[in-house]
Amino acid sequence: MIYDRILITAEQLDAGIETLAQQIDSAHRQTEGLLALVLLEGARIFADRLLSRLSFPVETEYLKISSYRGGVKSTGQVELNLPAALCEKIQGRPVLIIDDIYDTGLTLYSLAEHLRQYKPGSVKTCVLLEKQVPHQKNIAIDFLGFSVEDVFVIGCGMDYQGQYRELPFVAALHPKQLG
Ligand code: 5GP
Ligand code: MG
């Protein structure tokens, strides 16, 4: 068995993503030039589903940063290498960071801090899941989908060693998978 329990069903995910899209729509319909920064790989499927429901145009950039690197524990180190063209683009723009999970908070915190030097007009965050853990770094989440307990999750774009992103629900990885 790959997964232990389903934590969020496909129907719940769909409704949750729709609600988030409506919230972002209300907040940003009138904003010019929203720039979405999608954190790869985990947030790609979530962001595709979310952004396709917005009623206004968004510019989307994908960034590969994570503190996990294939394992199930945060490495505590976040690597940030933003392409120069992207850095230039940020100045004066409203930026929406989209990630899959707020866990230790290191990823979101480090990125939000790093972006400041490029003088964005504003920075907001949108996250599908928040883990119910004491975060090492606290950061305000402007648009949050769901809270989940502290287990390793897969599905809706989230993987275990590159697998299970395609699951249409969010499930807890079976502890046996971790050996
Ligand atoms: P943080 O920097 O907040 O600790 O970590 C956030 C990143 O770690 C997320 O963007 C996500 O890619 C990864 N991550 C954290 N928890 C999980 C999990 O339970 N499952 C998967 N697949 N990735 C996770
Ligand atoms: Mg990630």
Coordinates of N, CA and C and ligand atoms in Angstrom, one line a residue:
M1 N 0.8 -1.2 0.0 CA 0.0 0.0 0.0 C 0.9 1.3 0.0
I2 N 0.6 2.2 -0.9 CA 1.4 3.4 -1.0 C 1.0 4.4 0.1
Y3 N -0.3 4.5 0.2 CA -0.8 5.5 1.2 C -1.6 4.9 2.3
D4 N -1.7 5.6 3.4 CA -2.2 5.1 4.6 C -3.7 5.5 4.7
R5 N -3.9 6.8 4.5 CA -5.3 7.4 4.6 C -5.4 8.5 3.6
I6 N -6.6 8.7 3.1 CA -6.9 9.9 2.3 C -7.2 11.1 3.2
L7 N -6.5 12.2 3.1 CA -6.7 13.3 4.0 C -7.6 14.3 3.4
I8 N -7.5 14.5 2.1 CA -8.4 15.4 1.4 C -8.8 14.7 0.1
T9 N -10.1 14.6 -0.1 CA -10.6 13.9 -1.2 C -10.5 14.8 -2.5
A10 N -10.7 14.1 -3.6 CA -10.7 14.9 -4.9 C -11.7 16.0 -4.9
E11 N -12.9 15.7 -4.4 CA -14.0 16.6 -4.4 C -13.7 17.8 -3.4
Q12 N -13.1 17.5 -2.3 CA -12.7 18.6 -1.3 C -11.6 19.4 -1.9
L13 N -10.7 18.8 -2.6 CA -9.6 19.6 -3.3 C -10.2 20.6 -4.3
D14 N -11.1 20.0 -5.1 CA -11.7 20.8 -6.1 C -12.4 22.1 -5.5
A15 N -13.2 21.8 -4.5 CA -13.9 22.9 -3.9 C -13.0 23.9 -3.2
G16 N -11.9 23.4 -2.6 CA -10.9 24.2 -1.9 C -10.2 25.1 -2.9
I17 N -9.8 24.5 -4.0 CA -9.1 25.3 -5.0 C -10.0 26.4 -5.7
E18 N -11.3 26.0 -5.8 CA -12.2 27.0 -6.4 C -12.4 28.2 -5.4
T19 N -12.5 27.9 -4.1 CA -12.6 28.9 -3.1 C -11.4 29.8 -3.1
L20 N -10.2 29.2 -3.2 CA -8.9 30.0 -3.3 C -8.9 30.9 -4.5
A21 N -9.4 30.4 -5.6 CA -9.4 31.1 -6.9 C -10.3 32.3 -6.7
Q22 N -11.4 32.1 -6.1 CA -12.4 33.2 -5.9 C -11.8 34.3 -5.0
Q23 N -11.1 33.9 -3.9 CA -10.4 34.8 -3.0 C -9.4 35.7 -3.7
I24 N -8.6 35.0 -4.5 CA -7.5 35.7 -5.3 C -8.1 36.6 -6.3
D25 N -9.2 36.1 -6.9 CA -9.9 36.9 -7.9 C -10.4 38.2 -7.3
S26 N -11.0 38.1 -6.1 CA -11.6 39.3 -5.5 C -10.4 40.3 -5.1
A27 N -9.3 39.7 -4.6 CA -8.2 40.5 -4.1 C -7.4 41.2 -5.3
H28 N -7.4 40.5 -6.4 CA -6.5 41.0 -7.5 C -7.1 41.3 -8.8
R29 N -8.4 41.2 -8.9 CA -9.0 41.6 -10.2 C -8.6 43.0 -10.7
Q30 N -8.5 43.9 -9.7 CA -8.2 45.3 -10.1 C -6.7 45.6 -10.1
T31 N -5.9 44.6 -9.8 CA -4.5 44.8 -9.7 C -3.9 44.6 -11.1
E32 N -3.0 45.5 -11.5 CA -2.4 45.4 -12.8 C -1.1 44.5 -12.7
G33 N -0.9 43.6 -13.6 CA 0.4 42.9 -13.8 C 0.7 42.0 -12.7
L34 N -0.2 41.2 -12.2 CA 0.1 40.2 -11.2 C 1.1 39.2 -11.7
L35 N 2.2 38.9 -11.0 CA 3.2 37.9 -11.3 C 3.1 36.8 -10.4
A36 N 2.8 35.6 -10.9 CA 2.7 34.4 -10.0 C 4.0 33.7 -10.1
L37 N 4.6 33.4 -8.9 CA 5.9 32.6 -8.9 C 5.5 31.3 -8.3
V38 N 5.6 30.2 -9.2 CA 5.1 28.9 -8.8 C 6.4 28.1 -8.4
L39 N 6.4 27.5 -7.2 CA 7.5 26.7 -6.8 C 7.5 25.3 -7.2
L40 N 8.4 24.9 -8.0 CA 8.5 23.5 -8.6 C 9.1 22.6 -7.6
E41 N 8.9 21.3 -7.7 CA 7.9 20.8 -8.7 C 6.5 20.7 -8.0
G42 N 6.5 20.6 -6.7 CA 5.3 20.3 -6.0 C 4.0 21.1 -6.2
A43 N 4.2 22.4 -6.5 CA 3.1 23.3 -6.7 C 2.6 23.4 -8.1
R44 N 3.2 22.7 -9.0 CA 2.8 22.9 -10.4 C 1.4 22.6 -10.7
I45 N 1.0 21.4 -10.3 CA -0.4 20.9 -10.6 C -1.4 21.8 -9.9
F46 N -1.2 22.1 -8.6 CA -2.1 23.0 -7.9 C -2.2 24.4 -8.6
A47 N -1.0 24.9 -9.0 CA -1.0 26.3 -9.6 C -1.8 26.2 -10.9
D48 N -1.6 25.2 -11.7 CA -2.3 25.1 -13.0 C -3.8 25.1 -12.7
R49 N -4.2 24.3 -11.8 CA -5.7 24.3 -11.5 C -6.2 25.6 -10.9
L50 N -5.4 26.2 -10.1 CA -5.8 27.5 -9.5 C -5.9 28.6 -10.5
L51 N -4.8 28.8 -11.2 CA -4.6 30.0 -12.1 C -5.6 29.9 -13.3
S52 N -5.9 28.7 -13.7 CA -6.9 28.5 -14.8 C -8.3 29.0 -14.5
R53 N -8.5 29.2 -13.2 CA -9.9 29.6 -12.7 C -10.0 31.1 -12.5
L54 N -8.9 31.8 -12.7 CA -8.9 33.3 -12.5 C -9.6 34.0 -13.7
S55 N -10.2 35.1 -13.4 CA -10.9 35.8 -14.5 C -10.1 36.9 -15.1
F56 N -8.8 37.0 -14.7 CA -7.9 38.1 -15.3 C -6.6 37.5 -15.7
P57 N -5.8 38.1 -16.5 CA -4.6 37.5 -17.0 C -3.5 37.6 -15.9
V58 N -2.7 36.6 -15.9 CA -1.6 36.5 -14.9 C -0.3 36.1 -15.6
E59 N 0.8 36.7 -15.3 CA 2.1 36.2 -15.8 C 2.6 35.2 -14.8
T60 N 3.1 34.1 -15.3 CA 3.5 33.0 -14.5 C 4.9 32.6 -14.7
E61 N 5.7 32.5 -13.6 CA 7.1 32.0 -13.7 C 7.2 30.9 -12.7
Y62 N 8.1 29.9 -13.1 CA 8.3 28.7 -12.3 C 9.7 28.8 -11.7
L63 N 9.8 28.4 -10.5 CA 11.1 28.5 -9.8 C 11.3 27.1 -9.1
K64 N 12.5 26.6 -9.3 CA 12.8 25.4 -8.6 C 13.6 25.6 -7.3
I65 N 12.9 25.7 -6.2 CA 13.6 25.8 -4.9 C 12.8 24.9 -3.9
S66 N 13.6 24.3 -3.0 CA 13.0 23.5 -2.0 C 14.0 23.2 -1.0
S67 N 13.5 22.8 0.2 CA 14.5 22.5 1.3 C 14.4 20.9 1.5
Y68 N 13.7 20.2 0.6 CA 13.5 18.8 0.8 C 14.5 17.9 -0.1
R69 N 14.6 18.2 -1.3 CA 15.4 17.4 -2.3 C 15.1 15.9 -2.2
G70 N 13.9 15.5 -2.4 CA 13.6 14.1 -2.6 C 13.3 13.3 -1.4
G71 N 13.8 13.8 -0.2 CA 13.6 13.1 1.0 C 12.3 13.3 1.7
V72 N 12.1 13.0 2.9 CA 10.9 13.3 3.6 C 11.1 14.3 4.8
K73 N 12.3 14.8 4.9 CA 12.6 15.7 6.0 C 13.3 17.0 5.3
S74 N 13.0 18.1 5.9 CA 13.6 19.3 5.4 C 15.1 19.3 5.6
T75 N 15.9 19.7 4.6 CA 17.4 19.7 4.8 C 17.8 21.0 5.6
G76 N 16.9 21.9 5.7 CA 17.2 23.1 6.5 C 17.9 24.2 5.6
Q77 N 18.2 23.8 4.4 CA 19.0 24.7 3.5 C 18.1 25.0 2.3
V78 N 18.0 26.3 2.0 CA 17.2 26.6 0.8 C 18.1 27.3 -0.2
E79 N 18.1 26.7 -1.4 CA 19.0 27.3 -2.5 C 18.1 28.2 -3.4
L80 N 18.6 29.4 -3.5 CA 17.9 30.4 -4.3 C 18.8 30.9 -5.5
N81 N 18.4 30.5 -6.7 CA 19.1 31.0 -7.8 C 18.1 31.6 -8.8
L82 N 17.8 32.8 -8.6 CA 16.8 33.4 -9.5 C 17.4 33.9 -10.8
P83 N 16.8 33.5 -12.0 CA 17.4 34.0 -13.2 C 17.3 35.5 -13.3
A84 N 18.4 36.2 -13.9 CA 18.5 37.6 -13.9 C 17.2 38.3 -14.5
A85 N 16.7 37.6 -15.6 CA 15.6 38.2 -16.3 C 14.4 38.3 -15.3
L86 N 14.2 37.3 -14.5 CA 13.1 37.3 -13.5 C 13.3 38.4 -12.5
C87 N 14.5 38.5 -12.0 CA 14.8 39.6 -11.0 C 14.4 40.9 -11.5
E88 N 14.7 41.2 -12.7 CA 14.4 42.5 -13.3 C 12.9 42.7 -13.4
K89 N 12.2 41.6 -13.7 CA 10.8 41.7 -13.9 C 10.0 42.0 -12.6
I90 N 10.6 41.7 -11.5 CA 9.8 41.8 -10.2 C 9.6 43.2 -9.8
Q91 N 10.5 44.1 -10.1 CA 10.4 45.5 -9.6 C 9.1 46.1 -9.8
G92 N 8.5 46.6 -8.7 CA 7.2 47.3 -8.8 C 6.0 46.4 -9.0
R93 N 6.2 45.1 -9.2 CA 5.1 44.2 -9.6 C 4.4 43.6 -8.3
P94 N 3.1 43.4 -8.3 CA 2.5 42.6 -7.3 C 2.9 41.1 -7.5
V95 N 3.5 40.5 -6.5 CA 3.9 39.1 -6.7 C 3.1 38.2 -5.8
L96 N 2.7 37.0 -6.4 CA 2.0 36.0 -5.6 C 2.8 34.7 -5.7
I97 N 3.4 34.4 -4.5 CA 4.2 33.1 -4.4 C 3.2 32.0 -4.2
I98 N 3.3 30.9 -5.1 CA 2.4 29.8 -4.9 C 3.2 28.5 -4.6
D99 N 2.9 27.9 -3.4 CA 3.6 26.7 -3.1 C 2.6 25.6 -2.6
D100 N 3.1 24.4 -2.6 CA 2.2 23.3 -2.2 C 2.1 23.3 -0.6
I101 N 3.2 23.3 0.1 CA 3.1 23.1 1.6 C 3.9 24.1 2.4
Y102 N 3.3 24.6 3.4 CA 4.0 25.4 4.4 C 4.3 24.5 5.6
D103 N 5.5 24.1 5.7 CA 6.0 23.1 6.7 C 6.9 23.8 7.7
T104 N 8.2 23.7 7.5 CA 9.1 24.5 8.4 C 9.0 26.0 8.1
G105 N 8.6 26.3 6.9 CA 8.5 27.7 6.5 C 9.7 28.3 5.9
L106 N 10.8 27.5 5.9 CA 12.1 28.0 5.4 C 12.0 28.4 3.9
T107 N 11.3 27.6 3.1 CA 11.2 27.9 1.7 C 10.6 29.2 1.5
L108 N 9.3 29.4 2.0 CA 8.6 30.6 1.8 C 9.3 31.9 2.4
Y109 N 9.8 31.7 3.6 CA 10.4 32.8 4.3 C 11.7 33.2 3.5
S110 N 12.5 32.3 3.1 CA 13.7 32.6 2.4 C 13.4 33.3 1.1
L111 N 12.4 32.8 0.4 CA 12.1 33.4 -0.9 C 11.6 34.8 -0.7
A112 N 10.6 35.0 0.2 CA 10.0 36.3 0.4 C 11.1 37.3 0.8
E113 N 12.0 36.9 1.7 CA 13.1 37.8 2.1 C 14.0 38.1 0.9
H114 N 14.3 37.1 0.1 CA 15.2 37.3 -1.0 C 14.6 38.2 -2.0
L115 N 13.3 38.2 -2.2 CA 12.7 39.0 -3.2 C 12.7 40.5 -2.9
R116 N 12.8 40.8 -1.6 CA 12.8 42.2 -1.2 C 13.8 43.1 -1.9
Q117 N 15.0 42.5 -2.2 CA 16.0 43.3 -2.8 C 15.7 43.7 -4.2
Y118 N 14.7 43.0 -4.8 CA 14.3 43.3 -6.2 C 13.1 44.3 -6.2
K119 N 12.7 44.8 -5.1 CA 11.7 45.8 -4.9 C 10.4 45.5 -5.6
P120 N 9.7 44.4 -5.2 CA 8.4 44.1 -5.7 C 7.4 45.1 -5.2
G121 N 6.3 45.3 -5.9 CA 5.3 46.2 -5.4 C 4.6 45.7 -4.2
S122 N 4.4 44.4 -4.1 CA 3.9 43.7 -3.0 C 4.2 42.2 -3.1
V123 N 4.2 41.5 -2.0 CA 4.4 40.0 -2.0 C 3.3 39.3 -1.2
K124 N 2.6 38.5 -1.9 CA 1.6 37.7 -1.1 C 1.9 36.2 -1.3
T125 N 1.3 35.4 -0.5 CA 1.6 33.9 -0.5 C 0.3 33.1 -0.6
C126 N 0.3 32.1 -1.4 CA -0.8 31.2 -1.6 C -0.3 29.8 -1.4
V127 N -0.9 29.0 -0.5 CA -0.4 27.7 -0.2 C -1.5 26.7 -0.2
L128 N -1.4 25.5 -0.8 CA -2.4 24.5 -0.7 C -2.6 24.0 0.7
L129 N -1.5 23.6 1.3 CA -1.6 22.9 2.6 C -0.7 23.6 3.6
E130 N -1.2 23.7 4.8 CA -0.3 24.1 6.0 C -0.2 22.9 6.9
K131 N 1.0 22.5 7.3 CA 1.1 21.5 8.2 C 1.0 22.0 9.6
Q132 N 0.2 21.3 10.5 CA 0.0 21.8 11.8 C 1.2 21.4 12.7
V133 N 2.2 22.2 12.5 CA 3.5 22.0 13.3 C 4.0 23.4 13.7
P134 N 4.8 23.5 14.7 CA 5.4 24.8 15.0 C 6.4 25.1 13.8
H135 N 6.2 26.2 13.1 CA 7.0 26.5 12.0 C 8.4 27.0 12.5
Q136 N 9.5 26.7 11.8 CA 10.8 27.3 12.2 C 10.8 28.7 11.8
K137 N 10.1 29.1 10.7 CA 10.0 30.5 10.3 C 8.5 30.7 10.0
N138 N 8.0 31.8 10.7 CA 6.6 32.1 10.5 C 6.5 33.1 9.4
I139 N 5.5 32.9 8.5 CA 5.2 33.8 7.4 C 3.7 33.8 7.3
A140 N 3.2 35.0 7.0 CA 1.7 35.1 6.8 C 1.4 34.4 5.5
I141 N 0.3 33.6 5.5 CA -0.2 33.0 4.3 C -1.5 33.7 3.9
D142 N -1.5 34.4 2.8 CA -2.6 35.2 2.4 C -3.8 34.4 1.9
F143 N -3.5 33.3 1.2 CA -4.5 32.4 0.7 C -4.1 31.0 1.0
L144 N -4.9 30.4 1.9 CA -4.6 29.0 2.4 C -5.7 28.0 2.0
G145 N -5.3 26.9 1.5 CA -6.3 25.9 1.1 C -6.8 25.1 2.3
F146 N -5.9 24.3 2.9 CA -6.2 23.3 3.9 C -5.1 23.2 5.0
S147 N -5.5 22.8 6.2 CA -4.5 22.5 7.2 C -4.5 20.9 7.3
V148 N -3.3 20.4 7.4 CA -3.1 18.9 7.6 C -2.2 18.6 8.8
E149 N -2.4 17.4 9.3 CA -1.6 17.0 10.4 C -0.1 16.8 9.9
D150 N 0.7 16.6 10.9 CA 2.2 16.5 10.5 C 2.5 15.0 10.0
V151 N 2.1 14.8 8.8 CA 2.5 13.5 8.2 C 3.1 13.8 6.8
F152 N 3.8 12.9 6.2 CA 4.3 13.2 4.8 C 3.2 12.9 3.8
V153 N 2.8 13.9 3.0 CA 1.7 13.7 2.1 C 2.1 13.6 0.7
I154 N 1.3 12.9 -0.1 CA 1.5 12.8 -1.5 C 0.1 13.1 -2.3
G155 N 0.3 13.3 -3.6 CA -0.9 13.6 -4.4 C -1.1 15.0 -4.7
C156 N -1.9 15.3 -5.7 CA -2.2 16.7 -6.2 C -0.8 17.4 -6.4
G157 N 0.1 16.7 -7.1 CA 1.4 17.4 -7.4 C 2.5 17.1 -6.4
M158 N 2.1 16.5 -5.3 CA 3.2 16.3 -4.3 C 3.7 14.9 -4.4
D159 N 5.0 14.7 -4.3 CA 5.6 13.4 -4.6 C 6.3 12.8 -3.4
Y160 N 6.6 11.5 -3.6 CA 7.6 10.8 -2.8 C 8.6 10.2 -3.8
Q161 N 9.8 10.7 -3.8 CA 10.8 10.3 -4.7 C 10.3 10.3 -6.2
G162 N 9.6 11.4 -6.5 CA 9.2 11.6 -7.9 C 7.9 10.9 -8.3
Q163 N 7.4 10.1 -7.4 CA 6.2 9.3 -7.7 C 4.9 9.9 -7.0
Y164 N 3.8 9.5 -7.5 CA 2.5 9.8 -6.9 C 1.9 11.2 -7.0
R165 N 2.6 12.0 -7.8 CA 2.1 13.4 -8.0 C 0.7 13.3 -8.6
E166 N 0.4 12.3 -9.4 CA -0.8 12.2 -10.2 C -2.0 11.8 -9.4
L167 N -1.9 11.4 -8.2 CA -3.0 11.0 -7.4 C -4.0 12.2 -7.3
P168 N -5.3 12.0 -7.5 CA -6.3 13.1 -7.5 C -6.7 13.6 -6.2
F169 N -6.2 12.9 -5.1 CA -6.5 13.3 -3.7 C -5.2 13.5 -3.0
V170 N -5.2 14.0 -1.8 CA -4.0 14.1 -0.9 C -4.1 13.1 0.1
A171 N -3.0 12.3 0.2 CA -3.0 11.2 1.2 C -1.7 11.2 2.0
A172 N -1.8 10.5 3.1 CA -0.6 10.3 4.0 C 0.2 9.2 3.4
L173 N 1.4 9.4 3.2 CA 2.3 8.3 2.7 C 2.3 7.2 3.8
H174 N 2.2 5.9 3.4 CA 2.2 4.8 4.3 C 3.6 4.8 5.0
P175 N 3.6 4.7 6.4 CA 4.9 4.7 7.1 C 5.8 3.6 6.6
K176 N 5.2 2.5 6.1 CA 6.1 1.3 5.6 C 6.9 1.8 4.4
Q177 N 6.4 2.7 3.6 CA 7.2 3.2 2.5 C 8.5 3.9 2.9
L178 N 8.5 4.4 4.1 CA 9.6 5.1 4.6 C 10.7 4.1 5.2
G179 N 10.3 2.8 5.2 CA 11.2 1.8 5.7 C 11.4 1.8 7.2
Ligands
5GP1 P1 9.3 24.1 4.2 O1 10.5 24.9 3.6 O2 8.1 24.9 4.6 O3 9.8 23.1 5.2 O4 9.0 23.1 3.1 C1 8.1 23.3 2.1 C2 8.5 22.4 1.0 O5 8.8 21.0 1.3 C3 7.2 22.3 0.2 O6 7.3 23.2 -0.9 C4 7.2 20.8 -0.3 O7 7.8 20.8 -1.6 C5 8.1 20.1 0.6 N1 7.3 19.3 1.6 C6 7.0 19.5 2.9 N2 6.3 18.6 3.4 C7 6.0 17.7 2.4 C8 5.2 16.5 2.4 O8 4.6 16.1 3.3 N3 5.1 15.9 1.2 C9 5.8 16.3 0.1 N4 5.7 15.6 -1.1 N5 6.6 17.5 0.1 C10 6.7 18.1 1.2
MG2 MG 8.1 22.7 -2.7

